[in-house]
Amino acid sequence: MSANLQELYQDIILEHNRNPHNKHKSPDCNNCHEGYNPSCGDVVTICMVIEDNVIKDISFTGEGCAISQASASLMTDLLVGKTRSEALKIINDVCSSLCGGNGDLSKYGDVCALTGVTKFPMRIKCATLSWHAAESLLHEE
Ligand code: ZN
């Protein structure tokens, strides 16, 4: 990866951490899943409103490092409007790419920025935390 691309990725993460998308409590939502990453102390709770098998709304709350919060923000942008099976496929693509470095995430836009963590194994759990929480939520429903 070129230095410029790395900087760009870092900017996307910092920007999403500063101004996270869809970060709010959903008072009426009873479809939530909390994820906790003890190695870093990150907590992310994902909430979804699913109607007719489509994710109509997705939001999160939580606290933690910039990567964990930016990752949740990027994920909510990507998963809203997707069907359950589309969302599970995306989650699987992202997690297998972040954990094993397999696959190309460029089709998922800014989510690519997360691939920077593959060079820092300690941070991979920060990046995948919200995705695993969303996956559990989709399986629970
Ligand atoms: Zn973290």
mmCIF file of C-alpha atoms and ligand atoms in Angstrom:
data_model
loop_
_atom_site.group_PDB
_atom_site.id
_atom_site.type_symbol
_atom_site.label_atom_id
_atom_site.label_comp_id
_atom_site.label_asym_id
_atom_site.label_seq_id
_atom_site.Cartn_x
_atom_site.Cartn_y
_atom_site.Cartn_z
ATOM 1 C CA MET A 1 0.000 0.000 0.000
ATOM 2 C CA SER A 2 1.370 3.408 -0.888
ATOM 3 C CA ALA A 3 1.950 6.002 1.831
ATOM 4 C CA ASN A 4 -0.691 8.260 0.308
ATOM 5 C CA LEU A 5 -3.305 5.570 0.330
ATOM 6 C CA GLN A 6 -2.486 4.809 3.949
ATOM 7 C CA GLU A 7 -2.959 8.462 4.860
ATOM 8 C CA LEU A 8 -6.254 8.554 3.047
ATOM 9 C CA TYR A 9 -7.414 5.513 4.979
ATOM 10 C CA GLN A 10 -6.363 7.084 8.236
ATOM 11 C CA ASP A 11 -8.300 10.237 7.383
ATOM 12 C CA ILE A 12 -11.480 8.253 6.756
ATOM 13 C CA ILE A 13 -11.161 6.530 10.138
ATOM 14 C CA LEU A 14 -10.413 9.740 12.009
ATOM 15 C CA GLU A 15 -13.274 11.529 10.307
ATOM 16 C CA HIS A 16 -15.773 8.777 11.135
ATOM 17 C CA ASN A 17 -14.532 8.720 14.720
ATOM 18 C CA ARG A 18 -14.978 12.488 15.031
ATOM 19 C CA ASN A 19 -18.358 12.579 13.290
ATOM 20 C CA PRO A 20 -19.797 9.095 13.515
ATOM 21 C CA HIS A 21 -22.778 8.286 11.315
ATOM 22 C CA ASN A 22 -25.937 6.798 12.828
ATOM 23 C CA LYS A 23 -24.572 6.987 16.374
ATOM 24 C CA HIS A 24 -27.612 7.429 18.564
ATOM 25 C CA LYS A 25 -29.906 5.476 20.802
ATOM 26 C CA SER A 26 -33.008 4.047 19.176
ATOM 27 C CA PRO A 27 -35.587 4.341 21.970
ATOM 28 C CA ASP A 28 -38.120 2.017 20.357
ATOM 29 C CA CYS A 29 -35.640 -0.543 19.191
ATOM 30 C CA ASN A 30 -35.817 -3.918 20.902
ATOM 31 C CA ASN A 31 -33.428 -5.538 18.507
ATOM 32 C CA CYS A 32 -29.959 -4.775 19.839
ATOM 33 C CA HIS A 33 -26.732 -6.636 20.354
ATOM 34 C CA GLU A 34 -23.790 -5.515 22.449
ATOM 35 C CA GLY A 35 -20.245 -6.377 21.530
ATOM 36 C CA TYR A 36 -17.296 -6.035 23.880
ATOM 37 C CA ASN A 37 -13.630 -6.227 23.066
ATOM 38 C CA PRO A 38 -11.766 -6.836 26.326
ATOM 39 C CA SER A 39 -8.316 -6.484 24.789
ATOM 40 C CA CYS A 40 -8.974 -2.810 24.075
ATOM 41 C CA GLY A 41 -12.035 -1.994 26.196
ATOM 42 C CA ASP A 42 -14.271 -1.156 23.224
ATOM 43 C CA VAL A 43 -18.032 -1.489 23.654
ATOM 44 C CA VAL A 44 -20.424 -1.213 20.726
ATOM 45 C CA THR A 45 -24.166 -1.834 20.760
ATOM 46 C CA ILE A 46 -25.794 -2.279 17.370
ATOM 47 C CA CYS A 47 -29.530 -1.729 16.929
ATOM 48 C CA MET A 48 -31.515 -2.673 13.853
ATOM 49 C CA VAL A 49 -35.045 -2.233 12.665
ATOM 50 C CA ILE A 50 -35.777 -5.069 10.248
ATOM 51 C CA GLU A 51 -38.944 -5.085 8.190
ATOM 52 C CA ASP A 52 -39.770 -7.529 5.418
ATOM 53 C CA ASN A 53 -36.291 -8.992 5.780
ATOM 54 C CA VAL A 54 -34.675 -5.613 5.009
ATOM 55 C CA ILE A 55 -32.593 -3.523 7.402
ATOM 56 C CA LYS A 56 -34.705 -0.370 7.497
ATOM 57 C CA ASP A 57 -32.640 1.318 10.152
ATOM 58 C CA ILE A 58 -29.359 0.616 11.866
ATOM 59 C CA SER A 59 -27.672 2.624 14.556
ATOM 60 C CA PHE A 60 -25.077 2.164 17.243
ATOM 61 C CA THR A 61 -23.923 3.448 20.571
ATOM 62 C CA GLY A 62 -20.687 2.770 22.336
ATOM 63 C CA GLU A 63 -17.306 3.874 23.462
ATOM 64 C CA GLY A 64 -13.836 2.859 22.575
ATOM 65 C CA CYS A 65 -10.884 3.516 20.342
ATOM 66 C CA ALA A 66 -11.146 5.378 17.054
ATOM 67 C CA ILE A 67 -11.009 2.185 15.007
ATOM 68 C CA SER A 68 -13.900 0.526 16.853
ATOM 69 C CA GLN A 69 -16.118 3.585 16.581
ATOM 70 C CA ALA A 70 -15.223 4.400 12.981
ATOM 71 C CA SER A 71 -15.787 0.785 12.003
ATOM 72 C CA ALA A 72 -19.314 0.831 13.466
ATOM 73 C CA SER A 73 -20.041 4.099 11.693
ATOM 74 C CA LEU A 74 -18.814 2.763 8.348
ATOM 75 C CA MET A 75 -20.811 -0.408 8.844
ATOM 76 C CA THR A 76 -24.118 1.333 9.498
ATOM 77 C CA ASP A 77 -23.692 3.339 6.295
ATOM 78 C CA LEU A 78 -23.069 0.174 4.336
ATOM 79 C CA LEU A 79 -25.738 -2.130 5.801
ATOM 80 C CA VAL A 80 -28.783 0.127 5.824
ATOM 81 C CA GLY A 81 -31.257 -0.911 3.128
ATOM 82 C CA LYS A 82 -29.687 -4.348 2.675
ATOM 83 C CA THR A 83 -31.559 -7.608 3.039
ATOM 84 C CA ARG A 84 -30.555 -9.975 5.806
ATOM 85 C CA SER A 85 -28.675 -12.282 3.447
ATOM 86 C CA GLU A 86 -26.941 -9.399 1.655
ATOM 87 C CA ALA A 87 -25.859 -8.017 5.009
ATOM 88 C CA LEU A 88 -24.532 -11.392 6.199
ATOM 89 C CA LYS A 89 -22.548 -11.764 2.972
ATOM 90 C CA ILE A 90 -21.018 -8.306 3.393
ATOM 91 C CA ILE A 91 -20.169 -8.979 7.045
ATOM 92 C CA ASN A 92 -18.536 -12.245 6.083
ATOM 93 C CA ASP A 93 -16.514 -10.553 3.311
ATOM 94 C CA VAL A 94 -15.343 -7.792 5.616
ATOM 95 C CA CYS A 95 -14.439 -10.028 8.549
ATOM 96 C CA SER A 96 -12.600 -12.577 6.444
ATOM 97 C CA SER A 97 -10.695 -9.803 4.758
ATOM 98 C CA LEU A 98 -9.739 -8.112 8.017
ATOM 99 C CA CYS A 99 -8.831 -11.360 9.784
ATOM 100 C CA GLY A 100 -7.101 -13.201 7.001
ATOM 101 C CA GLY A 101 -6.309 -10.529 4.468
ATOM 102 C CA ASN A 102 -8.420 -12.369 1.887
ATOM 103 C CA GLY A 103 -10.556 -10.631 -0.644
ATOM 104 C CA ASP A 104 -10.895 -7.135 -1.925
ATOM 105 C CA LEU A 105 -13.071 -4.665 -0.073
ATOM 106 C CA SER A 106 -12.813 -1.898 -2.651
ATOM 107 C CA LYS A 107 -16.384 -2.573 -3.775
ATOM 108 C CA TYR A 108 -17.519 -1.501 -0.311
ATOM 109 C CA GLY A 109 -16.208 2.031 -0.605
ATOM 110 C CA ASP A 110 -14.817 3.671 2.514
ATOM 111 C CA VAL A 111 -14.986 0.381 4.427
ATOM 112 C CA CYS A 112 -11.671 -0.337 2.680
ATOM 113 C CA ALA A 113 -10.099 2.050 5.130
ATOM 114 C CA LEU A 114 -10.395 -0.655 7.782
ATOM 115 C CA THR A 115 -7.976 -2.923 5.934
ATOM 116 C CA GLY A 116 -5.183 -0.800 7.412
ATOM 117 C CA VAL A 117 -5.614 -2.778 10.643
ATOM 118 C CA THR A 118 -4.449 -6.035 9.070
ATOM 119 C CA LYS A 119 -0.910 -4.826 9.748
ATOM 120 C CA PHE A 120 -1.725 -4.428 13.446
ATOM 121 C CA PRO A 121 -3.094 -7.759 14.718
ATOM 122 C CA MET A 122 -4.002 -6.281 18.112
ATOM 123 C CA ARG A 123 -6.416 -3.889 16.426
ATOM 124 C CA ILE A 124 -8.257 -6.391 14.240
ATOM 125 C CA LYS A 125 -10.735 -7.092 17.047
ATOM 126 C CA CYS A 126 -11.407 -3.366 17.317
ATOM 127 C CA ALA A 127 -12.315 -3.263 13.640
ATOM 128 C CA THR A 128 -14.422 -6.434 13.581
ATOM 129 C CA LEU A 129 -16.283 -5.846 16.879
ATOM 130 C CA SER A 130 -19.343 -4.101 15.442
ATOM 131 C CA TRP A 131 -19.518 -6.477 12.468
ATOM 132 C CA HIS A 132 -19.634 -9.505 14.759
ATOM 133 C CA ALA A 133 -22.324 -7.809 16.862
ATOM 134 C CA ALA A 134 -24.392 -7.160 13.736
ATOM 135 C CA GLU A 135 -23.894 -10.726 12.597
ATOM 136 C CA SER A 136 -25.138 -12.081 15.938
ATOM 137 C CA LEU A 137 -28.103 -9.751 15.755
ATOM 138 C CA LEU A 138 -29.046 -10.952 12.267
ATOM 139 C CA HIS A 139 -28.809 -14.568 13.378
ATOM 140 C CA GLU A 140 -30.834 -13.962 16.542
ATOM 141 C CA GLU A 141 -33.828 -12.335 14.933
HETATM 142 ZN ZN ZN B 1 -10.096 -0.745 20.135
#
